[in-house]
Amino acid sequence: MTQPSPAAEALTRHPAPGTRRPAWLLGAASAVVASVFFAVLALGRWNAGNSADYDLGIFAQGADAWSRGQWPESHIRGLSLLGDHFSPLLATWGVVWRIWPTPPALLITQSVLLGAALGVIVGYARCRAGWKVAVLIAVVGIFSRAVLTTAMFDVHEVAYAAIGLAVLCIALLQHRFGWALAASVWLLLTKEDMGLTVFAAGACWWWMYRGDGWRRPLALAGLGVAGVIVAMLVLAAVEPGSGSGYLAYFGIGKSNKLPVPEDHSLSPQRLLPVLMYVVLALVIGVRSKLTVLAIPTLLWRAVSSNIHYWALDFHYDIILWPIGLLAFVDVVSRYGVPRLHSWQSAGVGVAIVAGFGLAVSEMADRAVAPGSMFRTAAVVTNIRSLADDHLPKGARVATQADVGAYLVPTYDAYSLRPDQHPSVDYVMFTGKPKWLYQVPKCAKDKLIRDAEQVWRRGTVTLVKLPHRQRITPTC
């Protein structure tokens, strides 16, 4: 690859007039296809009975509260969600819930957000690097483990970050400060750690446009710092020692008591997110200045003691997804497509193969079959029928992690976990052999022995307690 010419630099900032319409038509088509695909996966997981309290049940309860004009609270999480993560943007889920009050509405909304982010990226790629690169980005983007883990991990606020980061990256590449500012505000309202990324955007702006002076990069960097400070103050004020308790994973403050395995060793697994970014950027994209935006996320994940932050099995990689894809587009638009037998083309090929391999393994691990969207598993039917037949509306129910989301919003669901002690009238759990926060069999047997009444259908058990009491599922 050679250095970009002045003409190529100009094209990077301003597209040819005739390229706009086909660029965004391809982007719109990619957005629709991706949204449908992600929705099919998410709804298939829902119908298969694999959706969970963490996080669909939590955010469904939050959306329900927002829709009634109340601050978001989740009995499953056991606190106000504004004290768990700083995500005011989730008030928009309250609007969705007002129209269609059911958890699948949030799954579809998230799918549309992720699809829209890909559409923006593909449209920009078509405009800057041609239709072949744009089609490659569309395919790689849809079948990326980073986005599939988010689409199949029920819902999470970082879905909003994907489109915000796509716009921020493009604004940086096109030298559009207003759009960069707007995208930065969007990100700050998404999650508390996004302030670090906005700070990095200030550094990136300075690196890309040093001739502009310090005012704009300092404005972005200052906005990022202010965003982090405001977010942490709100978290500490709303739920002292809860949301800010995530800092305990970095050796600061007290734990928020989430039952997450910790590891303080220098495990090589800490580098997995870095490898994911290299794959997303198709190797050669790492030389783009946009890589600066990925550094804060890669750093805080690497230094944390929370092993889930290092893993590739959750939603954390969605932050890297738009940055990596657009970094690749940036490099190709500046330096051209790598020659066929060069090391760069070999690197791109290896990254594509690795990316598809990771995606296939993720879908296999989640056991998601698109056909599940069109049939409801027996466990879901049994949860609903037991609830309809024996639970009064609004009943307080402690639920195993694979049950609660299916009871929102008709019933008041709580989490059946050793670290929480909800006061409830009923308990519902399944007999699935493996599940997150699984209730021990001996604890289930004790609940059944002490029950006033027990109903069973298939693998689902509903227990009516003799009186309202605090539940701790331990033996």
mmCIF file of C-alpha atoms in Angstrom, residues 153-411:
data_model
loop_
_atom_site.group_PDB
_atom_site.id
_atom_site.type_symbol
_atom_site.label_atom_id
_atom_site.label_comp_id
_atom_site.label_asym_id
_atom_site.label_seq_id
_atom_site.Cartn_x
_atom_site.Cartn_y
_atom_site.Cartn_z
ATOM 1 C CA PHE A 153 -27.953 -11.897 24.390
ATOM 2 C CA ASP A 154 -31.530 -10.724 24.813
ATOM 3 C CA VAL A 155 -31.234 -6.907 25.049
ATOM 4 C CA HIS A 156 -28.710 -4.420 26.347
ATOM 5 C CA GLU A 157 -28.202 -0.656 26.277
ATOM 6 C CA VAL A 158 -25.022 -0.934 24.198
ATOM 7 C CA ALA A 159 -27.185 -1.649 21.145
ATOM 8 C CA TYR A 160 -27.713 2.119 21.092
ATOM 9 C CA ALA A 161 -23.947 2.652 21.093
ATOM 10 C CA ALA A 162 -23.481 0.818 17.779
ATOM 11 C CA ILE A 163 -25.229 3.422 15.647
ATOM 12 C CA GLY A 164 -23.796 6.272 17.720
ATOM 13 C CA LEU A 165 -20.281 5.013 17.125
ATOM 14 C CA ALA A 166 -20.932 4.488 13.420
ATOM 15 C CA VAL A 167 -22.005 8.127 13.083
ATOM 16 C CA LEU A 168 -19.086 9.320 15.242
ATOM 17 C CA CYS A 169 -16.531 7.429 13.127
ATOM 18 C CA ILE A 170 -17.963 8.782 9.880
ATOM 19 C CA ALA A 171 -18.088 12.306 11.312
ATOM 20 C CA LEU A 172 -14.408 12.035 12.197
ATOM 21 C CA LEU A 173 -13.511 10.734 8.734
ATOM 22 C CA GLN A 174 -15.541 13.475 7.024
ATOM 23 C CA HIS A 175 -14.344 16.300 9.279
ATOM 24 C CA ARG A 176 -17.892 17.071 10.484
ATOM 25 C CA PHE A 177 -17.642 18.469 13.997
ATOM 26 C CA GLY A 178 -21.380 19.016 14.482
ATOM 27 C CA TRP A 179 -22.168 15.390 13.761
ATOM 28 C CA ALA A 180 -19.284 14.268 15.970
ATOM 29 C CA LEU A 181 -20.683 16.360 18.812
ATOM 30 C CA ALA A 182 -24.214 15.003 18.349
ATOM 31 C CA ALA A 183 -22.983 11.387 18.220
ATOM 32 C CA SER A 184 -20.892 11.992 21.344
ATOM 33 C CA VAL A 185 -23.912 13.218 23.311
ATOM 34 C CA TRP A 186 -25.863 10.160 22.131
ATOM 35 C CA LEU A 187 -23.077 7.907 23.411
ATOM 36 C CA LEU A 188 -22.859 9.675 26.771
ATOM 37 C CA LEU A 189 -26.576 9.014 27.288
ATOM 38 C CA THR A 190 -26.071 5.333 26.451
ATOM 39 C CA LYS A 191 -23.675 4.123 29.157
ATOM 40 C CA GLU A 192 -21.222 5.566 31.654
ATOM 41 C CA ASP A 193 -18.064 4.137 30.053
ATOM 42 C CA MET A 194 -18.819 5.837 26.723
ATOM 43 C CA GLY A 195 -17.312 9.038 28.109
ATOM 44 C CA LEU A 196 -13.912 7.384 27.733
ATOM 45 C CA THR A 197 -14.617 6.738 24.048
ATOM 46 C CA VAL A 198 -15.735 10.351 23.541
ATOM 47 C CA PHE A 199 -12.499 11.493 25.182
ATOM 48 C CA ALA A 200 -10.633 9.288 22.689
ATOM 49 C CA ALA A 201 -12.629 10.940 19.881
ATOM 50 C CA GLY A 202 -11.090 14.252 20.945
ATOM 51 C CA ALA A 203 -7.618 12.733 20.686
ATOM 52 C CA CYS A 204 -8.514 11.229 17.321
ATOM 53 C CA TRP A 205 -9.780 14.580 15.998
ATOM 54 C CA TRP A 206 -6.548 16.284 17.024
ATOM 55 C CA TRP A 207 -4.466 13.551 15.359
ATOM 56 C CA MET A 208 -6.458 13.734 12.120
ATOM 57 C CA TYR A 209 -6.828 17.524 11.869
ATOM 58 C CA ARG A 210 -3.980 19.109 13.793
ATOM 59 C CA GLY A 211 -4.130 22.153 11.549
ATOM 60 C CA ASP A 212 -7.531 23.036 13.047
ATOM 61 C CA GLY A 213 -6.040 23.921 16.413
ATOM 62 C CA TRP A 214 -7.009 22.699 19.879
ATOM 63 C CA ARG A 215 -10.514 24.021 20.340
ATOM 64 C CA ARG A 216 -12.530 21.197 18.749
ATOM 65 C CA PRO A 217 -10.495 18.257 20.080
ATOM 66 C CA LEU A 218 -10.523 19.804 23.544
ATOM 67 C CA ALA A 219 -14.303 20.268 23.316
ATOM 68 C CA LEU A 220 -14.790 16.572 22.532
ATOM 69 C CA ALA A 221 -12.310 15.421 25.161
ATOM 70 C CA GLY A 222 -13.826 17.728 27.773
ATOM 71 C CA LEU A 223 -17.309 16.506 26.921
ATOM 72 C CA GLY A 224 -16.141 12.936 27.481
ATOM 73 C CA VAL A 225 -14.634 13.727 30.888
ATOM 74 C CA ALA A 226 -17.749 15.653 31.939
ATOM 75 C CA GLY A 227 -19.919 12.750 30.805
ATOM 76 C CA VAL A 228 -18.045 10.269 32.991
ATOM 77 C CA ILE A 229 -18.218 12.570 36.021
ATOM 78 C CA VAL A 230 -21.955 13.237 35.646
ATOM 79 C CA ALA A 231 -22.691 9.544 35.100
ATOM 80 C CA MET A 232 -20.775 8.445 38.195
ATOM 81 C CA LEU A 233 -22.399 11.141 40.337
ATOM 82 C CA VAL A 234 -25.869 10.022 39.217
ATOM 83 C CA LEU A 235 -25.058 6.345 39.852
ATOM 84 C CA ALA A 236 -23.764 7.113 43.331
ATOM 85 C CA ALA A 237 -26.765 9.339 44.143
ATOM 86 C CA VAL A 238 -29.480 6.978 42.889
ATOM 87 C CA GLU A 239 -28.118 3.705 44.281
ATOM 88 C CA PRO A 240 -25.115 4.261 46.560
ATOM 89 C CA GLY A 241 -22.650 1.395 46.259
ATOM 90 C CA SER A 242 -24.565 -0.298 43.434
ATOM 91 C CA GLY A 243 -23.897 0.929 39.912
ATOM 92 C CA SER A 244 -20.664 2.548 41.011
ATOM 93 C CA GLY A 245 -19.853 -0.846 42.529
ATOM 94 C CA TYR A 246 -18.716 -1.997 39.088
ATOM 95 C CA LEU A 247 -15.554 -0.051 39.907
ATOM 96 C CA ALA A 248 -14.721 -2.856 42.335
ATOM 97 C CA TYR A 249 -13.651 -4.888 39.310
ATOM 98 C CA PHE A 250 -10.883 -2.306 38.916
ATOM 99 C CA GLY A 251 -9.898 -2.253 42.566
ATOM 100 C CA ILE A 252 -11.950 0.858 43.419
ATOM 101 C CA GLY A 253 -14.696 0.955 46.063
ATOM 102 C CA LYS A 254 -17.009 -1.827 47.181
ATOM 103 C CA SER A 255 -18.509 -4.626 45.114
ATOM 104 C CA ASN A 256 -22.056 -4.410 43.771
ATOM 105 C CA LYS A 257 -22.445 -8.071 44.815
ATOM 106 C CA LEU A 258 -23.070 -9.449 41.346
ATOM 107 C CA PRO A 259 -22.141 -13.150 41.382
ATOM 108 C CA VAL A 260 -19.543 -12.818 38.637
ATOM 109 C CA PRO A 261 -16.352 -14.909 38.731
ATOM 110 C CA GLU A 262 -13.251 -12.781 39.221
ATOM 111 C CA ASP A 263 -9.652 -13.430 38.261
ATOM 112 C CA HIS A 264 -6.812 -11.114 39.234
ATOM 113 C CA SER A 265 -4.088 -13.058 37.412
ATOM 114 C CA LEU A 266 -2.402 -11.927 34.218
ATOM 115 C CA SER A 267 -4.380 -14.371 32.129
ATOM 116 C CA PRO A 268 -3.717 -14.315 28.361
ATOM 117 C CA GLN A 269 -7.511 -14.356 27.932
ATOM 118 C CA ARG A 270 -7.405 -10.632 28.683
ATOM 119 C CA LEU A 271 -6.150 -10.137 25.130
ATOM 120 C CA LEU A 272 -9.172 -11.776 23.475
ATOM 121 C CA PRO A 273 -10.959 -8.423 22.866
ATOM 122 C CA VAL A 274 -7.801 -7.135 21.132
ATOM 123 C CA LEU A 275 -7.847 -10.133 18.811
ATOM 124 C CA MET A 276 -11.546 -9.540 18.178
ATOM 125 C CA TYR A 277 -10.807 -5.956 17.130
ATOM 126 C CA VAL A 278 -8.079 -7.136 14.749
ATOM 127 C CA VAL A 279 -10.565 -9.569 13.182
ATOM 128 C CA LEU A 280 -13.269 -6.884 12.933
ATOM 129 C CA ALA A 281 -10.825 -4.476 11.272
ATOM 130 C CA LEU A 282 -9.796 -7.283 8.882
ATOM 131 C CA VAL A 283 -6.180 -6.851 10.054
ATOM 132 C CA ILE A 284 -5.232 -3.901 7.849
ATOM 133 C CA GLY A 285 -7.833 -1.632 9.425
ATOM 134 C CA VAL A 286 -5.826 -1.417 12.649
ATOM 135 C CA ARG A 287 -3.582 1.182 10.988
ATOM 136 C CA SER A 288 -6.540 3.594 10.726
ATOM 137 C CA LYS A 289 -6.552 6.487 13.169
ATOM 138 C CA LEU A 290 -10.058 5.379 14.161
ATOM 139 C CA THR A 291 -8.375 2.605 16.157
ATOM 140 C CA VAL A 292 -7.822 5.264 18.836
ATOM 141 C CA LEU A 293 -11.566 5.005 19.609
ATOM 142 C CA ALA A 294 -11.216 1.321 20.467
ATOM 143 C CA ILE A 295 -8.352 1.796 22.934
ATOM 144 C CA PRO A 296 -10.400 2.830 26.031
ATOM 145 C CA THR A 297 -12.750 -0.161 25.706
ATOM 146 C CA LEU A 298 -9.867 -2.552 25.135
ATOM 147 C CA LEU A 299 -7.995 -1.164 28.144
ATOM 148 C CA TRP A 300 -10.795 -1.249 30.723
ATOM 149 C CA ARG A 301 -11.782 -4.736 29.673
ATOM 150 C CA ALA A 302 -8.197 -5.983 29.889
ATOM 151 C CA VAL A 303 -7.443 -4.587 33.356
ATOM 152 C CA SER A 304 -10.744 -5.689 34.922
ATOM 153 C CA SER A 305 -10.976 -8.684 37.245
ATOM 154 C CA ASN A 306 -14.406 -9.587 35.792
ATOM 155 C CA ILE A 307 -13.741 -12.529 33.486
ATOM 156 C CA HIS A 308 -16.923 -11.793 31.510
ATOM 157 C CA TYR A 309 -15.329 -8.556 30.300
ATOM 158 C CA TRP A 310 -12.552 -10.506 28.600
ATOM 159 C CA ALA A 311 -14.798 -13.117 27.039
ATOM 160 C CA LEU A 312 -16.290 -12.978 23.538
ATOM 161 C CA ASP A 313 -19.596 -14.502 24.688
ATOM 162 C CA PHE A 314 -21.426 -11.338 25.710
ATOM 163 C CA HIS A 315 -22.382 -7.962 24.273
ATOM 164 C CA TYR A 316 -19.192 -6.016 25.034
ATOM 165 C CA ASP A 317 -17.657 -6.452 21.563
ATOM 166 C CA ILE A 318 -20.470 -4.471 19.928
ATOM 167 C CA ILE A 319 -18.521 -1.315 20.865
ATOM 168 C CA LEU A 320 -15.630 -2.515 18.687
ATOM 169 C CA TRP A 321 -17.847 -3.627 15.785
ATOM 170 C CA PRO A 322 -18.535 -0.283 14.027
ATOM 171 C CA ILE A 323 -15.046 1.023 14.787
ATOM 172 C CA GLY A 324 -13.317 -2.002 13.276
ATOM 173 C CA LEU A 325 -15.490 -2.137 10.152
ATOM 174 C CA LEU A 326 -15.119 1.584 9.440
ATOM 175 C CA ALA A 327 -11.386 1.480 10.190
ATOM 176 C CA PHE A 328 -11.063 -1.102 7.407
ATOM 177 C CA VAL A 329 -13.115 1.076 5.053
ATOM 178 C CA ASP A 330 -10.946 4.072 5.935
ATOM 179 C CA VAL A 331 -7.718 2.244 5.093
ATOM 180 C CA VAL A 332 -9.060 0.796 1.828
ATOM 181 C CA SER A 333 -10.479 4.157 0.712
ATOM 182 C CA ARG A 334 -7.121 5.827 1.329
ATOM 183 C CA TYR A 335 -4.668 3.216 0.132
ATOM 184 C CA GLY A 336 -6.727 1.013 -2.151
ATOM 185 C CA VAL A 337 -7.640 -2.667 -2.021
ATOM 186 C CA PRO A 338 -4.581 -4.824 -1.207
ATOM 187 C CA ARG A 339 -2.924 -6.619 -4.106
ATOM 188 C CA LEU A 340 -3.977 -10.249 -4.439
ATOM 189 C CA HIS A 341 -0.725 -11.911 -3.350
ATOM 190 C CA SER A 342 0.358 -9.363 -0.743
ATOM 191 C CA TRP A 343 0.572 -9.980 2.988
ATOM 192 C CA GLN A 344 -2.276 -7.490 3.460
ATOM 193 C CA SER A 345 -4.663 -9.542 1.325
ATOM 194 C CA ALA A 346 -3.591 -12.682 3.190
ATOM 195 C CA GLY A 347 -4.344 -10.933 6.478
ATOM 196 C CA VAL A 348 -7.781 -9.888 5.254
ATOM 197 C CA GLY A 349 -8.524 -13.447 4.150
ATOM 198 C CA VAL A 350 -7.458 -14.937 7.470
ATOM 199 C CA ALA A 351 -9.590 -12.391 9.351
ATOM 200 C CA ILE A 352 -12.656 -13.181 7.214
ATOM 201 C CA VAL A 353 -12.282 -16.927 7.814
ATOM 202 C CA ALA A 354 -11.671 -16.385 11.539
ATOM 203 C CA GLY A 355 -14.675 -14.068 11.763
ATOM 204 C CA PHE A 356 -17.023 -16.590 10.186
ATOM 205 C CA GLY A 357 -15.624 -19.346 12.377
ATOM 206 C CA LEU A 358 -16.280 -17.303 15.499
ATOM 207 C CA ALA A 359 -19.803 -16.507 14.313
ATOM 208 C CA VAL A 360 -20.648 -20.147 13.635
ATOM 209 C CA SER A 361 -19.325 -21.213 17.033
ATOM 210 C CA GLU A 362 -21.404 -18.509 18.737
ATOM 211 C CA MET A 363 -24.605 -19.632 17.040
ATOM 212 C CA ALA A 364 -23.815 -23.240 17.958
ATOM 213 C CA ASP A 365 -23.127 -22.279 21.588
ATOM 214 C CA ARG A 366 -26.395 -20.353 21.824
ATOM 215 C CA ALA A 367 -28.243 -23.232 20.118
ATOM 216 C CA VAL A 368 -30.241 -20.713 18.108
ATOM 217 C CA ALA A 369 -32.148 -22.057 15.124
ATOM 218 C CA PRO A 370 -33.920 -19.460 12.929
ATOM 219 C CA GLY A 371 -36.834 -21.885 12.591
ATOM 220 C CA SER A 372 -37.551 -21.479 16.315
ATOM 221 C CA MET A 373 -39.132 -18.142 15.492
ATOM 222 C CA PHE A 374 -42.118 -20.010 14.039
ATOM 223 C CA ARG A 375 -42.735 -22.473 16.876
ATOM 224 C CA THR A 376 -43.010 -22.077 20.634
ATOM 225 C CA ALA A 377 -41.146 -24.515 22.864
ATOM 226 C CA ALA A 378 -43.068 -26.567 25.417
ATOM 227 C CA VAL A 379 -41.253 -24.890 28.309
ATOM 228 C CA VAL A 380 -42.565 -21.466 27.256
ATOM 229 C CA THR A 381 -46.106 -22.784 26.837
ATOM 230 C CA ASN A 382 -45.935 -24.413 30.274
ATOM 231 C CA ILE A 383 -44.657 -21.238 31.961
ATOM 232 C CA ARG A 384 -47.514 -19.237 30.477
ATOM 233 C CA SER A 385 -50.240 -21.804 31.135
ATOM 234 C CA LEU A 386 -49.214 -22.342 34.768
ATOM 235 C CA ALA A 387 -49.177 -18.583 35.304
ATOM 236 C CA ASP A 388 -52.545 -18.070 33.605
ATOM 237 C CA ASP A 389 -54.186 -20.860 35.608
ATOM 238 C CA HIS A 390 -52.764 -20.242 39.073
ATOM 239 C CA LEU A 391 -51.229 -16.777 39.431
ATOM 240 C CA PRO A 392 -53.376 -13.727 40.193
ATOM 241 C CA LYS A 393 -52.476 -10.699 38.113
ATOM 242 C CA GLY A 394 -49.656 -8.725 39.701
ATOM 243 C CA ALA A 395 -48.569 -11.655 41.894
ATOM 244 C CA ARG A 396 -45.089 -11.461 43.428
ATOM 245 C CA VAL A 397 -43.091 -14.380 42.020
ATOM 246 C CA ALA A 398 -39.460 -15.348 42.602
ATOM 247 C CA THR A 399 -38.197 -16.891 39.380
ATOM 248 C CA GLN A 400 -35.225 -18.822 38.127
ATOM 249 C CA ALA A 401 -33.251 -16.875 35.506
ATOM 250 C CA ASP A 402 -34.955 -18.635 32.567
ATOM 251 C CA VAL A 403 -38.503 -17.813 33.734
ATOM 252 C CA GLY A 404 -38.877 -14.168 34.790
ATOM 253 C CA ALA A 405 -38.783 -12.521 31.363
ATOM 254 C CA TYR A 406 -41.815 -14.579 30.315
ATOM 255 C CA LEU A 407 -43.888 -13.262 33.243
ATOM 256 C CA VAL A 408 -43.271 -9.539 32.625
ATOM 257 C CA PRO A 409 -45.386 -7.359 32.613
ATOM 258 C CA THR A 410 -48.421 -9.322 33.919
ATOM 259 C CA TYR A 411 -46.697 -10.456 37.096
#
